[in-house]
Coordinates of C-alpha atoms in Angstrom, one line a residue:
X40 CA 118.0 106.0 92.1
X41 CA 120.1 107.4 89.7
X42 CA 120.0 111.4 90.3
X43 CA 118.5 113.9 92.5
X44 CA 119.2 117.9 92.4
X45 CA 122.3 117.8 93.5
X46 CA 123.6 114.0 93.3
X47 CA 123.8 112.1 90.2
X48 CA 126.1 109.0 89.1
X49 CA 126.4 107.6 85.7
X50 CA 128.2 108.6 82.4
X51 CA 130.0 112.0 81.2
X52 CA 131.0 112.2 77.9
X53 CA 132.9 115.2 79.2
X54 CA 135.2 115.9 82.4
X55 CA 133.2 117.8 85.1
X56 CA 135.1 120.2 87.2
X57 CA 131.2 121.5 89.1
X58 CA 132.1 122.3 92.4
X59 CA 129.6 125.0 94.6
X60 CA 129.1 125.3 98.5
X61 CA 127.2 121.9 97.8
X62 CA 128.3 120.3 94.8
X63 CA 131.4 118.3 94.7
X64 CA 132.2 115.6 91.5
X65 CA 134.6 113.4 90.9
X66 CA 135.5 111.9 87.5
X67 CA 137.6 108.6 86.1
X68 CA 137.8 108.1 82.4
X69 CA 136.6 104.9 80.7
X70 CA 139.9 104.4 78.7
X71 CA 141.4 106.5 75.9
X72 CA 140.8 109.8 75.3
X73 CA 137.1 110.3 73.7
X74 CA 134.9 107.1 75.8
X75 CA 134.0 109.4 78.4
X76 CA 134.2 109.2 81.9
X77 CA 132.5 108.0 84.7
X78 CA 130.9 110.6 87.1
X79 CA 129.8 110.9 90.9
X80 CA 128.4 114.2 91.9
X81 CA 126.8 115.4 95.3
X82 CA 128.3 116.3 98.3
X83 CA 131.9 115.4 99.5
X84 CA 131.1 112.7 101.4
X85 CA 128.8 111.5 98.7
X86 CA 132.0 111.5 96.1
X87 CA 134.1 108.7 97.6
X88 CA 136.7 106.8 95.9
X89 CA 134.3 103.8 96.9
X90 CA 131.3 105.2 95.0
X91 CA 133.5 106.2 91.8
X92 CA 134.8 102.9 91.3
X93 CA 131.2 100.9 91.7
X94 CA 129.7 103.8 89.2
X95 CA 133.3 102.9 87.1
X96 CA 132.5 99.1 87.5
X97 CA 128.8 99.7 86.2
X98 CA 130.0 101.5 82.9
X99 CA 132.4 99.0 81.9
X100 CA 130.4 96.2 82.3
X101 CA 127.3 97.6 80.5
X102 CA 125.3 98.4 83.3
X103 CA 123.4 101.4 84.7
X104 CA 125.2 103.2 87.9
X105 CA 122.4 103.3 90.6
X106 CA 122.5 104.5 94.2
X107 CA 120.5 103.3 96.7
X108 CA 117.5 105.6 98.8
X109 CA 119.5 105.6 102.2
X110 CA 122.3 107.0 100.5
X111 CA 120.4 109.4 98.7
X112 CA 118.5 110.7 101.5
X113 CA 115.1 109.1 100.8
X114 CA 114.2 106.9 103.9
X115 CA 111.7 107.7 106.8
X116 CA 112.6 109.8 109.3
X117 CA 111.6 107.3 111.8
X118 CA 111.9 103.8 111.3
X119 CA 114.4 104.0 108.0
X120 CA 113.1 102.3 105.6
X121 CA 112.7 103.7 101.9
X122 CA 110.0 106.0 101.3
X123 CA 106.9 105.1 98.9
X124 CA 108.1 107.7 96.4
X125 CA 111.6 108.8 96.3
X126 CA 110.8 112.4 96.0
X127 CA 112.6 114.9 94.0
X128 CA 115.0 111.9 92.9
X129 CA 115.1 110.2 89.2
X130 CA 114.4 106.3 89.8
X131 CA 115.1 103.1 87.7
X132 CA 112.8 100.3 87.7
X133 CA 113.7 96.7 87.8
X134 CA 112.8 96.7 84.4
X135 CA 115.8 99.5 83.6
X136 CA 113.0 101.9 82.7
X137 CA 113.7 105.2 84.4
X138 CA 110.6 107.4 85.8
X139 CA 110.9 110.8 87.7
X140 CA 109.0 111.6 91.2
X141 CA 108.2 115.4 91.5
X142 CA 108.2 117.2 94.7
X143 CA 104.9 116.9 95.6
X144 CA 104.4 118.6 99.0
X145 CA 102.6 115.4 100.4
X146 CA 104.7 112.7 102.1
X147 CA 104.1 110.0 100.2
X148 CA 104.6 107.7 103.5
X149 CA 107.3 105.0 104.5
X150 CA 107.2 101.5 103.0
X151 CA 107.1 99.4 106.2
X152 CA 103.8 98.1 107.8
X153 CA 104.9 98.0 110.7
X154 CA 105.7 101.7 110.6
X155 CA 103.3 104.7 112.0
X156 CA 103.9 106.5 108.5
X157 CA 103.1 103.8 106.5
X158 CA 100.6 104.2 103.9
X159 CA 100.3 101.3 100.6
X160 CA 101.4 102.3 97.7
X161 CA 98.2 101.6 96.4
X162 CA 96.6 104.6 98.0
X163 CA 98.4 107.1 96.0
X164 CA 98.9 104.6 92.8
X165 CA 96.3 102.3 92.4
X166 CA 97.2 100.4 89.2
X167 CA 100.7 99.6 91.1
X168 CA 100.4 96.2 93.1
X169 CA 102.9 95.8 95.7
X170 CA 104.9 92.5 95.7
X171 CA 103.7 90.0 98.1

C-alpha cells in the first residue's frame, strides 16, 4: 500500500510539519535544497526512524515507497492474513500501477482458505484470477 487516511509514505516536494491528535510526519531531504524530501506520515509509532530511511532508500534508488497491509492495519481480525481488498487504503500493483479501494461497508473477506472469513476474490471481482 502506499497511503491510507491518515498514513502515507513516498515523496514531498515540500517539508511537512502535519501533526494532529493522530497525525505525526517525519521528513529527510533527498539532497540539496529543492529535490524534495522523503515523507512518512501516520501515527507515532508508524513514523520510525526505520520506516523513513526504507521510504529514503526507495526514493533514491528510483523506486516507489510501499508499506505493507499488516503494518497499515489491513489484515483479518482472526487469522492475520491480508484482506481481499485493502479498504480505504491506496494500493500498488506488481505492475507499479496504483488503484484505490473505497470503503465499502462490506468486508470484503480474508485471503486465506483455510480461514472462516475467507471468501475468493473472484466472488467480488470476477475478471481477477488469483495466482495458483
Amino acid at each position: 500500500m502506499i497511503g491510507q487516511q491518515t498514513r502515507w509514505v513516498g515523496y514531498s516536494s515540500l517539508k511537512s510539519n502535519e501533526r494532529g491528535p493522530k497525525v505525526f510526519s517525519r521528513t529527510v531531504p533527498l539532497g540539496e535544497k529543492g529535490d524534495g524530501y522523503a515523507l512518512v506520515r501516520g501515527e507515532e509509532s508508524f513514523c520510525t526512524e526505520e520506516a523513513v530511511q526504507r521510504v529514503y532508500d526507495a526514493l533514491k534508488s528510483g523506486l516507489r515507497p510501499w508499506f505493507c497491509q499488516r503494518c497499515g492495519r489491513r489484515v483479518c481480525y482472526l487469522c492475520g492474513a491480508p484482506i481481499n481488498m485493502p479498504a480505504g487504503s491506496t494500493h500498488m500493483q506488481d505492475d507499479g500501477r496504483t488503484g484505490h479501494c473505497p470503503m465499502l461497508g462490506v468486508g470484503l473477506g480474508c485471503s486465506n482458505p483455510d480461514c472462516s472469513l475467507y471468501h475468493p476474490v473472484e466472488r467480488y471481482f470476477p475478471h481477477k484470477k488469483r495466482e495458483e
